[in-house]
Short mmCIF file of C-alpha atoms and ligand atoms in Angstrom, two decimals:
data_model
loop_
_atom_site.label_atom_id
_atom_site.label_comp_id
_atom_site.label_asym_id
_atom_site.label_seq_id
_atom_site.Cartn_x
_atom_site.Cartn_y
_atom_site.Cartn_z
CA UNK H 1 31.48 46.99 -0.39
CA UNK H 2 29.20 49.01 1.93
CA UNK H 3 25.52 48.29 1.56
CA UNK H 4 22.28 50.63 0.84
CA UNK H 5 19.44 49.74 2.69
CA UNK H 6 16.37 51.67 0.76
CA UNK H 7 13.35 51.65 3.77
CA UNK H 8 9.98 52.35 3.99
CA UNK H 9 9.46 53.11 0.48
CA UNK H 10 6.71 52.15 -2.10
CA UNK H 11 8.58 49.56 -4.18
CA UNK H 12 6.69 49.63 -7.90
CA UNK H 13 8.32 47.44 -10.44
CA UNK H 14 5.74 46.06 -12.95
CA UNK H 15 8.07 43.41 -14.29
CA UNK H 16 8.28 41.59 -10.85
CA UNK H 17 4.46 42.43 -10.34
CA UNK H 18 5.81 44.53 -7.23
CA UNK H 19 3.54 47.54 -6.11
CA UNK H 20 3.70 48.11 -2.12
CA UNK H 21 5.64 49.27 0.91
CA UNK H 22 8.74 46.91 0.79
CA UNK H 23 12.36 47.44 1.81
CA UNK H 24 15.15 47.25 -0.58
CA UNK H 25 19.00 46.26 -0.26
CA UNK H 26 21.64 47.35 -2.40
CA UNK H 27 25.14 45.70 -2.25
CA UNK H 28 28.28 45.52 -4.72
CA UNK H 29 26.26 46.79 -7.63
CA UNK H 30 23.43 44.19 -7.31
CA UNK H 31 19.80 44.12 -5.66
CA UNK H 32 20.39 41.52 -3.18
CA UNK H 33 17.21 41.69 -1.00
CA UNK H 34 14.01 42.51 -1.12
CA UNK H 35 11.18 42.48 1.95
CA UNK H 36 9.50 43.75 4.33
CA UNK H 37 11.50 45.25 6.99
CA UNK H 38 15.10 44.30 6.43
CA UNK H 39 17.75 44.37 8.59
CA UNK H 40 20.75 46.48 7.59
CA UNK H 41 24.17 44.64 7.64
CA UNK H 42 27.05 46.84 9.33
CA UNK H 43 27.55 49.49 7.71
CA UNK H 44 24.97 49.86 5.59
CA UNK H 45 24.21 53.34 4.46
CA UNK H 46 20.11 54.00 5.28
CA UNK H 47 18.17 55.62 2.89
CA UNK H 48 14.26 56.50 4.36
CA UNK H 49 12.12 56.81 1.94
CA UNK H 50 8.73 56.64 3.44
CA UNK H 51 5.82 58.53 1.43
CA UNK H 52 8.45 58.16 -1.65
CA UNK H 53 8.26 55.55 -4.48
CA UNK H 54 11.50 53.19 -4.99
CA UNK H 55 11.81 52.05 -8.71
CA UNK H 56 14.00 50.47 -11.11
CA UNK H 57 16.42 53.20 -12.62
CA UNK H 58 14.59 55.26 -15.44
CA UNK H 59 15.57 54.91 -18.92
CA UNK H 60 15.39 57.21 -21.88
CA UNK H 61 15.99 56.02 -24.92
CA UNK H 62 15.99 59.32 -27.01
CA UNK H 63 18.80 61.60 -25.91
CA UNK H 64 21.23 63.76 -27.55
CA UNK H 65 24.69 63.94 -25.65
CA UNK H 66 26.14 65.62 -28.68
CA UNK H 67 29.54 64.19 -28.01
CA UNK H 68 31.73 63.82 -30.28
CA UNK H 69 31.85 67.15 -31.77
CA UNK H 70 29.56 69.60 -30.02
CA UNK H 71 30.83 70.20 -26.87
CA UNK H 72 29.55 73.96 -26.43
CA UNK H 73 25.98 72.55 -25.92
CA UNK H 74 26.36 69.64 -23.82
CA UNK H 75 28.97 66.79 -22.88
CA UNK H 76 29.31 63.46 -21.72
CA UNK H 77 29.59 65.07 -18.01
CA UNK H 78 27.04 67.21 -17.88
CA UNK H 79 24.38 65.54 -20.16
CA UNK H 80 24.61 62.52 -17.84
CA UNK H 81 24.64 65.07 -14.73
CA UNK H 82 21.18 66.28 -16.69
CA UNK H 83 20.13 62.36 -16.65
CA UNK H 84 20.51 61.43 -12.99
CA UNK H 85 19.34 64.89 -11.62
CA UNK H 86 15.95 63.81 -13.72
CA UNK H 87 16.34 60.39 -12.18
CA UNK H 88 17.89 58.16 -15.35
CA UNK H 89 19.89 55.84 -14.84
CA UNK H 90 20.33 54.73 -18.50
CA UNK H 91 20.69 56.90 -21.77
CA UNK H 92 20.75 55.92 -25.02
CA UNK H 93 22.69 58.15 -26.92
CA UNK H 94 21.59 59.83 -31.01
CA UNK H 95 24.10 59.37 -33.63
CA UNK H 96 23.37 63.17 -34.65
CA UNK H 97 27.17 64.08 -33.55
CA UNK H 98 30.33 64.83 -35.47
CA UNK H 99 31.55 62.69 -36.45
CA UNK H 100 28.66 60.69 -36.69
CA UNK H 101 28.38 57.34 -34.78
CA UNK H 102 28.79 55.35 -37.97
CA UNK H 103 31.55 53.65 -37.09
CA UNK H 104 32.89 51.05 -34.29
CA UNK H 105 36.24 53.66 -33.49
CA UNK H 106 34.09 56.53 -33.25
CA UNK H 107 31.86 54.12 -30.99
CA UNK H 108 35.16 52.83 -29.35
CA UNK H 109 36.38 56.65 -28.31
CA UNK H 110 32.83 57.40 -27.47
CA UNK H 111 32.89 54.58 -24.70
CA UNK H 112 36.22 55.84 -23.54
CA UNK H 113 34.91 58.95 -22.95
CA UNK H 114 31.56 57.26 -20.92
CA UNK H 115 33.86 55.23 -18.78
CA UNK H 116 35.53 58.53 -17.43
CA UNK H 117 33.27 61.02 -17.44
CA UNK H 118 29.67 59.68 -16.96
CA UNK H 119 27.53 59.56 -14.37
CA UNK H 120 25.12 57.44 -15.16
CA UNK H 121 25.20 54.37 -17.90
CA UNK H 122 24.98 55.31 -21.78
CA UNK H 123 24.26 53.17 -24.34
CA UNK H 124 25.12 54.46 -28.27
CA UNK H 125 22.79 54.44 -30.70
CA UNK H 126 24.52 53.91 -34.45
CA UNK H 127 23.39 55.61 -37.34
CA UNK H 128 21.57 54.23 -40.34
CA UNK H 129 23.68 55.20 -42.75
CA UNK H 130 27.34 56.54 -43.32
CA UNK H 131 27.41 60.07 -42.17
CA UNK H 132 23.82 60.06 -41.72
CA UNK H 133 23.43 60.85 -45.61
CA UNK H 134 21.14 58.55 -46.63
CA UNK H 135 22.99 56.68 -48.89
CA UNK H 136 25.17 53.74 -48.00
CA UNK H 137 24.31 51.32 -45.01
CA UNK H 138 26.37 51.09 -42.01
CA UNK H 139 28.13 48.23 -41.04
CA UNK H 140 25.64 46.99 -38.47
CA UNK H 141 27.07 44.22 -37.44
CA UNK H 142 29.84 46.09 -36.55
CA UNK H 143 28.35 48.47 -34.82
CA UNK H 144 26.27 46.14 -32.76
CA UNK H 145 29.81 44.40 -31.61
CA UNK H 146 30.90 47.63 -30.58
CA UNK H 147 27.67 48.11 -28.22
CA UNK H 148 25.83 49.96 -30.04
CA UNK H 149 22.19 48.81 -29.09
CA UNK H 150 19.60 50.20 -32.10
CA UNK H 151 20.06 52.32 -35.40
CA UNK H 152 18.85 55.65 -36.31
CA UNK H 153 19.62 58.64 -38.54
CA UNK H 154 17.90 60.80 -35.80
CA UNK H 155 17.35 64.22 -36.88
CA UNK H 156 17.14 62.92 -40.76
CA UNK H 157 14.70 60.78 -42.02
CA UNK H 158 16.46 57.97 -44.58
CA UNK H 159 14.46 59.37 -47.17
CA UNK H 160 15.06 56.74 -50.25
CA UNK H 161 12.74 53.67 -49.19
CA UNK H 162 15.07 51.51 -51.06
CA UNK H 163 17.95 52.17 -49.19
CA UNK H 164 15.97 52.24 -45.90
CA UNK H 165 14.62 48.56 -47.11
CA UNK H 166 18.30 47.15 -48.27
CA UNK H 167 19.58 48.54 -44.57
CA UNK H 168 16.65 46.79 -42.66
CA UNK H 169 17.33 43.49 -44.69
CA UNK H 170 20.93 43.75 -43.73
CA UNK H 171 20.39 44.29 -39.61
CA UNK H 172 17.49 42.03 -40.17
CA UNK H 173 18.81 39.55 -37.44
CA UNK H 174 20.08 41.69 -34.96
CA UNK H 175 18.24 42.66 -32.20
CA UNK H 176 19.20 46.94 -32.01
CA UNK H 177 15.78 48.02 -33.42
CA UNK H 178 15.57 50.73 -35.86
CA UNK H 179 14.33 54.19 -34.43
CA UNK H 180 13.21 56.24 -37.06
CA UNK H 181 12.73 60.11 -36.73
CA UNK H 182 9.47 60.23 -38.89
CA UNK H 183 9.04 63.85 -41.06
CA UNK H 184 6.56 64.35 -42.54
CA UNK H 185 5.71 62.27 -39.78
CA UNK H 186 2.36 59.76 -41.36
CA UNK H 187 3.63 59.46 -45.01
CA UNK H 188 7.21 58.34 -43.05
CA UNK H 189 5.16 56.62 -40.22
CA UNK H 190 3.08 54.93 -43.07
CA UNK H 191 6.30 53.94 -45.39
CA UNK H 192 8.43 52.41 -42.70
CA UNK H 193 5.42 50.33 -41.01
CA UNK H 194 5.04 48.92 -44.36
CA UNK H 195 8.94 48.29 -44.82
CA UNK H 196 9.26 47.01 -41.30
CA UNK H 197 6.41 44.33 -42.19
CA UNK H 198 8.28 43.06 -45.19
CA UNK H 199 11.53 43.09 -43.97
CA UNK H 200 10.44 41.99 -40.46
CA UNK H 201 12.97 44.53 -38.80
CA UNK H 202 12.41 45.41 -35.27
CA UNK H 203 11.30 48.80 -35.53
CA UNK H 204 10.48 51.79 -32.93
CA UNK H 205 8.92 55.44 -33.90
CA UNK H 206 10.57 58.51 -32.29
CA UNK H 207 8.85 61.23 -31.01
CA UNK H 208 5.29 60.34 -32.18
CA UNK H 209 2.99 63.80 -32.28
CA UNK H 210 -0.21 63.50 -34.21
CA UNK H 211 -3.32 61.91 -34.30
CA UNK H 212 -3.15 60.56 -37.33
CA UNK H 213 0.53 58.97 -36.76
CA UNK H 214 -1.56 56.69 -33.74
CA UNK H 215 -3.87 56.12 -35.87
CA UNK H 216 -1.51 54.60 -38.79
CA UNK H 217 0.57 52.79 -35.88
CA UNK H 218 -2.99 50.94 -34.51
CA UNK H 219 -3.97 49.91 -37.91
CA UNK H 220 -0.59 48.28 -38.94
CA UNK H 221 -0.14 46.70 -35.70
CA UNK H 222 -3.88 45.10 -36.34
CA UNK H 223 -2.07 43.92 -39.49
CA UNK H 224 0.65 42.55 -37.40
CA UNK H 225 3.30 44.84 -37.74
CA UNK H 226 5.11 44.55 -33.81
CA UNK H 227 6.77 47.99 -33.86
CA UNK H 228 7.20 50.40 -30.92
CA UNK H 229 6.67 53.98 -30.26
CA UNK H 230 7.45 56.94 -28.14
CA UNK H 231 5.72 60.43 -27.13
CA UNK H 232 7.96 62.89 -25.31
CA UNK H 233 7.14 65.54 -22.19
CA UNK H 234 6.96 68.56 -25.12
CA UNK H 235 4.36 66.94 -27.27
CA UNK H 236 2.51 65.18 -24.46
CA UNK H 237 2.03 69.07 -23.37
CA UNK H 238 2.06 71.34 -25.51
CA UNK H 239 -0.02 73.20 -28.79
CA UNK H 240 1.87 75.10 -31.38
CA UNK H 241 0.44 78.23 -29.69
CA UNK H 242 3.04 78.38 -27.25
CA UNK H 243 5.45 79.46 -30.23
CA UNK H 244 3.69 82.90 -30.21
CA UNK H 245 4.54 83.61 -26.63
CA UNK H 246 7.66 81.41 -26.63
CA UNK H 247 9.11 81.69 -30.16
CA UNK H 248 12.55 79.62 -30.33
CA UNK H 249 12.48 78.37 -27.21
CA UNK H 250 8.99 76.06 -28.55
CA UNK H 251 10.81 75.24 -31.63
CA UNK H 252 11.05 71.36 -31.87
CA UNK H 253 11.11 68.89 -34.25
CA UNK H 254 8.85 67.25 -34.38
CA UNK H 255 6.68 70.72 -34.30
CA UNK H 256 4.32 71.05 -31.31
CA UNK H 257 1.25 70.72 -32.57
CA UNK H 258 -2.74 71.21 -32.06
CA UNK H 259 -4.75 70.31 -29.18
CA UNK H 260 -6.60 67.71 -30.49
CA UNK H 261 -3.07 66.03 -31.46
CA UNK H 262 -2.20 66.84 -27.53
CA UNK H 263 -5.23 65.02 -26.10
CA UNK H 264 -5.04 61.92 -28.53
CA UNK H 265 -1.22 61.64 -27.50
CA UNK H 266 -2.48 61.41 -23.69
CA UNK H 267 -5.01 58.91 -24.50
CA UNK H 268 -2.55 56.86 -26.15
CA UNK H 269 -0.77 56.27 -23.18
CA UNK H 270 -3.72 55.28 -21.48
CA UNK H 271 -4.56 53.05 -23.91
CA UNK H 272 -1.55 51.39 -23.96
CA UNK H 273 -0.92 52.80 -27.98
CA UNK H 274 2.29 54.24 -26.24
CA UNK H 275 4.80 51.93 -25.34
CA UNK H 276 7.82 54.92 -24.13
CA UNK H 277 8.40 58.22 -22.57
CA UNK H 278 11.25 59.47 -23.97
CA UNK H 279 12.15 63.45 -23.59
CA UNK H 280 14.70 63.98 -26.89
CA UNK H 281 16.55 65.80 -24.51
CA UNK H 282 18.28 67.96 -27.33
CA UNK H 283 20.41 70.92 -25.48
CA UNK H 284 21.66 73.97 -27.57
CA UNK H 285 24.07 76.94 -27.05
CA UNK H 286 21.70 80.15 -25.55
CA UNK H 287 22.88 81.62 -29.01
CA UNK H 288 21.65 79.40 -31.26
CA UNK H 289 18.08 79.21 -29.33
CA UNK H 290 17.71 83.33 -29.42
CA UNK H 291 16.00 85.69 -31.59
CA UNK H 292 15.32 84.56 -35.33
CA UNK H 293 12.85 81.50 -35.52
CA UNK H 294 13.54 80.76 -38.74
CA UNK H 295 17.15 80.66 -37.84
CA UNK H 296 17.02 79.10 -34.36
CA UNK H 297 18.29 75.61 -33.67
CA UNK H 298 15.18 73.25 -33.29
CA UNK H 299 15.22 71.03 -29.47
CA UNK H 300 15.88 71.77 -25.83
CA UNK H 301 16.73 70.17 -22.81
CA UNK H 302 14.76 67.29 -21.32
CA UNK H 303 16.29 65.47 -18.98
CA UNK H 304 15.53 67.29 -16.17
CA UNK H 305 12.44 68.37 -16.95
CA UNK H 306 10.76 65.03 -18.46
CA UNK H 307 9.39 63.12 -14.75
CA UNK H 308 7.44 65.97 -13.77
CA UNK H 309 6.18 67.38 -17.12
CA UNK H 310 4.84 63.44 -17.57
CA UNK H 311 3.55 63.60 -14.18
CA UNK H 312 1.44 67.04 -15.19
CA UNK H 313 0.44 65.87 -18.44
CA UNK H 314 -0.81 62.15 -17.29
CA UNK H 315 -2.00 62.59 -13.52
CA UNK H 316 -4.64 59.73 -14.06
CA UNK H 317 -1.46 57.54 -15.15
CA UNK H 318 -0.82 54.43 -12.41
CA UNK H 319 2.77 54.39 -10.92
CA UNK H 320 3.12 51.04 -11.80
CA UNK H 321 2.23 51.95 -15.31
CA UNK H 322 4.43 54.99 -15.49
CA UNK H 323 7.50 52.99 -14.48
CA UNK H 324 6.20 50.44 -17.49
CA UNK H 325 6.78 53.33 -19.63
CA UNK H 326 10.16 55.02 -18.30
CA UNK H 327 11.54 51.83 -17.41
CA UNK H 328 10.84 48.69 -17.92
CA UNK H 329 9.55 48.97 -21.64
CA UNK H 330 12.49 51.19 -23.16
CA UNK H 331 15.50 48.49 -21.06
CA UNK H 332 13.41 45.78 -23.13
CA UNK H 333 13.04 47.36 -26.28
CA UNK H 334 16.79 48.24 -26.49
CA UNK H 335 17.88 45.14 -24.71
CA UNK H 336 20.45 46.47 -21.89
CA UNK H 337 20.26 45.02 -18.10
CA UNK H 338 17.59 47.09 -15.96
CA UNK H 339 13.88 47.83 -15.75
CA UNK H 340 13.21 45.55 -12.70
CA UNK H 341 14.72 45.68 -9.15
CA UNK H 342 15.11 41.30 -9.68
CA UNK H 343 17.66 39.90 -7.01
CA UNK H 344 20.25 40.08 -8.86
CA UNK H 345 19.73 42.63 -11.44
CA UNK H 346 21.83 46.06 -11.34
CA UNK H 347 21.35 48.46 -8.07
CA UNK H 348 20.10 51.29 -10.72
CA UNK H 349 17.23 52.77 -8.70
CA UNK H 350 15.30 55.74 -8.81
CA UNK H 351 12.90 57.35 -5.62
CA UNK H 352 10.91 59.98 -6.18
CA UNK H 353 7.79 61.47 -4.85
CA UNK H 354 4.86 63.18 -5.69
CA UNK H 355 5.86 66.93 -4.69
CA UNK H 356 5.39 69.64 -6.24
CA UNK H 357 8.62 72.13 -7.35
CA UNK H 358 9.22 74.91 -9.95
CA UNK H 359 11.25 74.30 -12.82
CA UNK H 360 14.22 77.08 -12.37
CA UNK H 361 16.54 76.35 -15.80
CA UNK H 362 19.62 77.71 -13.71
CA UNK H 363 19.59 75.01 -11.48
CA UNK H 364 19.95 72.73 -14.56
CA UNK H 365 23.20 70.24 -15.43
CA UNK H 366 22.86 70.31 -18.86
CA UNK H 367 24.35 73.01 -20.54
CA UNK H 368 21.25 73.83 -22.58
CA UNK H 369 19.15 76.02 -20.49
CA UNK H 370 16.49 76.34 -23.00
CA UNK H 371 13.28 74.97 -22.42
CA UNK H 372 9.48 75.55 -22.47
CA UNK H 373 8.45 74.14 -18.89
CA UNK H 374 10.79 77.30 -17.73
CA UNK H 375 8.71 78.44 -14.31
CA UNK H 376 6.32 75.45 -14.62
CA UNK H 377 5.00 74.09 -11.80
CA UNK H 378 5.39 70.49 -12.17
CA UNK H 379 4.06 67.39 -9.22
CA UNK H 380 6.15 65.11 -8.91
CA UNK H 381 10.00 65.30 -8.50
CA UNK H 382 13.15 62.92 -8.41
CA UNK H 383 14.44 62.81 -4.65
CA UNK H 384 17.46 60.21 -5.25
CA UNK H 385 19.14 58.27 -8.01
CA UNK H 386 21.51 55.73 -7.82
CA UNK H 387 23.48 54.12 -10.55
CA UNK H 388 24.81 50.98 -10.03
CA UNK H 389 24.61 51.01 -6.26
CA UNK H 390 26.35 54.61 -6.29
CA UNK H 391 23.86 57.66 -5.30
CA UNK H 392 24.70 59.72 -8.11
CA UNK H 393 21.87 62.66 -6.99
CA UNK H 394 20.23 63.34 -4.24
CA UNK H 395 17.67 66.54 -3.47
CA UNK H 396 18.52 69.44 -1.49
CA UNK H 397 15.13 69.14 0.26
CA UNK H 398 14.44 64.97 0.50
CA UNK H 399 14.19 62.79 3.04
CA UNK H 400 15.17 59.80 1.11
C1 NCD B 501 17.28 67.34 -32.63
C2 NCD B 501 18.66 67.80 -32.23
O1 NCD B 501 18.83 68.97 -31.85
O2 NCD B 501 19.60 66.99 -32.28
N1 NCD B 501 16.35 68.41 -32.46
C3 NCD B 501 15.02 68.29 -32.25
O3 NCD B 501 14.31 69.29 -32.37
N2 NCD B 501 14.47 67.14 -31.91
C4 NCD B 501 17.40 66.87 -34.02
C5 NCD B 501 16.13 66.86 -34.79
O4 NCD B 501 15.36 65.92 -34.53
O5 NCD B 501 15.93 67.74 -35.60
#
C-alpha cells in the first residue's frame, strides 16, 4: 500500500509526550515512523504541513447520527462527512434513534450500515434502558459484544434512581461507562455521583453547563468518586441571551445559560475539572428548527463547527492540552484504538492550523444547517483528516 509521508509539521500528541516539529509516516493503516526528517519510500504521497499541527485523529464522543430512523436530518454518510470535514476521526454514536440502540440486531444493522457508508470510524453507544423508557435494563452484556462501547439514554434522563442503580450494578464490570444526560442538571449530577460511588460504575457527565454542576463534580471526586465529564463548543460560548436574537436556532438542551456559568465552564478546562470536548452534534430538518420556540426541536449541528468555536472560546488553552481533550482523553474513556500517533497505532490523523475562516452553514456536510456560530469568525481550522491512512478531507485553501 502507498505510503503518506506527513512533513514539516508540529507533531503534538500528549500521550507519547510529543510536542515539536517531527515528520510522520503513514503506511497500510498504521503509524510506522516517526522523526525528524524522514525519507519517503517510493511512492509515498507527501503531505507539507509546515506552520500546521499534526495530531492523533480527534474524537467526539457525543454525537447524534440519527440513524436508524431519522434520515431527513442526517445519515450515516453525511454525519460522518460532518465529522472528518471538522477533523474527527472517531464518533461515538447516541442511542436517541428509532429504533433505539437497545439491542445487538439493531447494533448489528447499524454496523452494516457504518461499514458502507462512513467516512470516518463510529463507535455505538447503547441505551440504558429498553426503548429509552426508563424502565427495564438493557442487556449490557450484549450490547457490549456487539461493540457497543458505553450506555446512555441521551436525550432522557433515567429518572427512577432505582432502576438507574439496578442497571449500573448489572454493567458493573464492563468497561462502556455510563454517559448520563443530566436534567435538571445538579439534582441529576448530584444523584448519579452518589449512585456511581456505591455501585462503583464507570461513569461520564454529558454536556456539563453550570457552575454549580463543577462544583458538585469537584466535591464528589474529593470524595473519590472517578467519574468523567464533558463541556461542548455551545455552552463553552454562549449566554441564554443569544435566544433573543437567535430564537430556535439557540435552543439546546442543555439550555445555554448565564455568563457566569460561561466563564466557570472555561476555567474548568483550565483547571483540568474538564476532562472532554464533545460538540452533541445534534442536526435537525430546517423545519423543525423554524419559527415557534416552544415548538422547535432542541440541538444543532456541531461537527463542523466544534475545533474552531473551542479554539475562540479557550485561546489561552495549550495544543498539547487541547489534543488531551479532543483526543486522547475521550479514545481512553470509551476504550477504542487512537488518541496517540504510537508506532503502531491506527494512521487516524488530524492537521490543522491556526487560521482564521468564517463559518458559512452552506458549505456544511451535515444535513442540519442550523447552528449559532452561523457567520462566526472562528481561529483555527481543520486543513486535512485522514482516517485510517485514507485522507478523507482536505481544505480548498491548505497547504498540507
Ligand atoms: C438532542 C437531540 O436532538 O438528539 N438535542 C439536544 O438539544 N442536545 C437530544 C437532547 O439532548 O435533548
Amino acid at each position: 500500500m502507498i505510503g503518506l509521508l506527513i512533513r514539516g509539521g508540529r507533531l503534538v500528541d500528549p500521550a507519547a509526550s510529543l510536542d515539536s516539529i517531527l515528520d510522520l509516516r503513514l503506511c497500510d493503516g498504521i503509524v510506522v515512523a516517526i522523526g525528524e526528517r524522514l525519507e519517503p519510500a517510493a511512492g509515498d504521497e507527501i503531505i507539507d504541513a509546515r506552520e500546521a499541527f499534526v495530531s492523533p485523529g480527534f474524537v467526539d464522543m457525543h454525537v447524534h447520527l440519527r440513524e436508524p430512523g431519522f434520515p431527513e436530518k442526517e445519515t450515516i454518510a453525511t454525519g460522518t462527512s460532518a465529522a472528518v470535514r471538522g477533523g474527527f476521526t472517531t464518533v461515538a454514536c447516541m442511542p436517541n434513534t428509532k429504533p433505539a440502540l437497545d439491542d445487538p440486531a439493531v447494533i448489528g444493522d447499524l454496523m452494516r450500515e457504518v461499514k458502507r457508508r462512513a467516512r470516518c470510524r463510529v463507535y455505538p453507544i447503547g441505551a440504558i434502558t429498553l426503548g429509552r423508557r426508563g424502565a427495564q435494563p438493557c442487556d449490557f452484556a450484549a450490547l457490549a459484544a456487539a461493540g457497543v462501547v458505553a450506555f446512555s439514554d441521551d436525550g432522557d434522563t433515567v429518572e427512577d434512581p432505582r432502576v438507574l442503580r439496578d442497571a449500573a450494578l448489572l454493567a458493573r464490570n464492563l468497561r462502556a461507562p455510563f454517559i448520563e444526560h443530566c436534567e435538571p442538571e445538579e439534582a441529576i449530577a448530584l444523584r448519579d455521583l452518589q449512585i456511581a460511588k456505591e455501585t462503583a460504575k464507570s461513569w461520564h457527565l454529558a454536556h456539563v453547563s453550570t457552575a454549580a454542576t463543577l462544583e458538585i463534580l469537584r466535591s464528589a471526586r474529593r470524595r473519590g468518586v472517578g467519574a468523567t465529564c464533558e463541556a461542548t463548543p455551545h455552552h463553552l460560548t454562549f449566554t441564554s441571551a443569544l435566544i433573543a436574537q437567535a430564537g430556535a436556532a439557540a435552543k439546546v438542551n442543555p439550555p445555554l445559560r448565564d455568563e457566569h456559568d460561561v466563564q466557570a465552564l472555561r476555567r474548568a478546562v483550565y483547571d483540568g475539572t474538564i476532562d472532554v470536548l464533545a460538540s452533541d452534534h445534534a442536526p435537525h430538518t430546517a423545519q423543525e428548527k423554524e419559527g415557534d420556540l416552544e415548538r422547535a426541536a432542541p440541538g444543532f449541528s456541531g461537527l463542523e463547527v466544534a475545533v474552531g468555536a473551542y479554539a475562540a472560546a479557550l485561546p489561552d488553552l495549550s495544543p498539547s492540552r487541547f489534543v488531551e481533550l479532543i483526543s486522547t482523553n475521550p479514545a481512553r474513556i470509551l476504550g477504542v484504538r487512537g488518541g496517540t500517533l504510537a508506532i503502531g497505532e491506527p494512521a487516524d490523523v488530524t492537521i490543522f492550523a491556526d487560521r482564521a475562516w468564517t463559518v458559512d452553514p452552506a458549505e456544511f456536510a451535515s444535513k442540519g444547517r442550523c447552528t449559532p456560530f452561523a457567520g462566526a469568525r472562528l481561529p483555527r481550522k481543520v486543513l486535512t483528516t485522514i482516517v485510517g491512512g485514507i485522507v478523507q478531507f482536505r481544505a480548498a485553501d491548505c497547504a498540507a
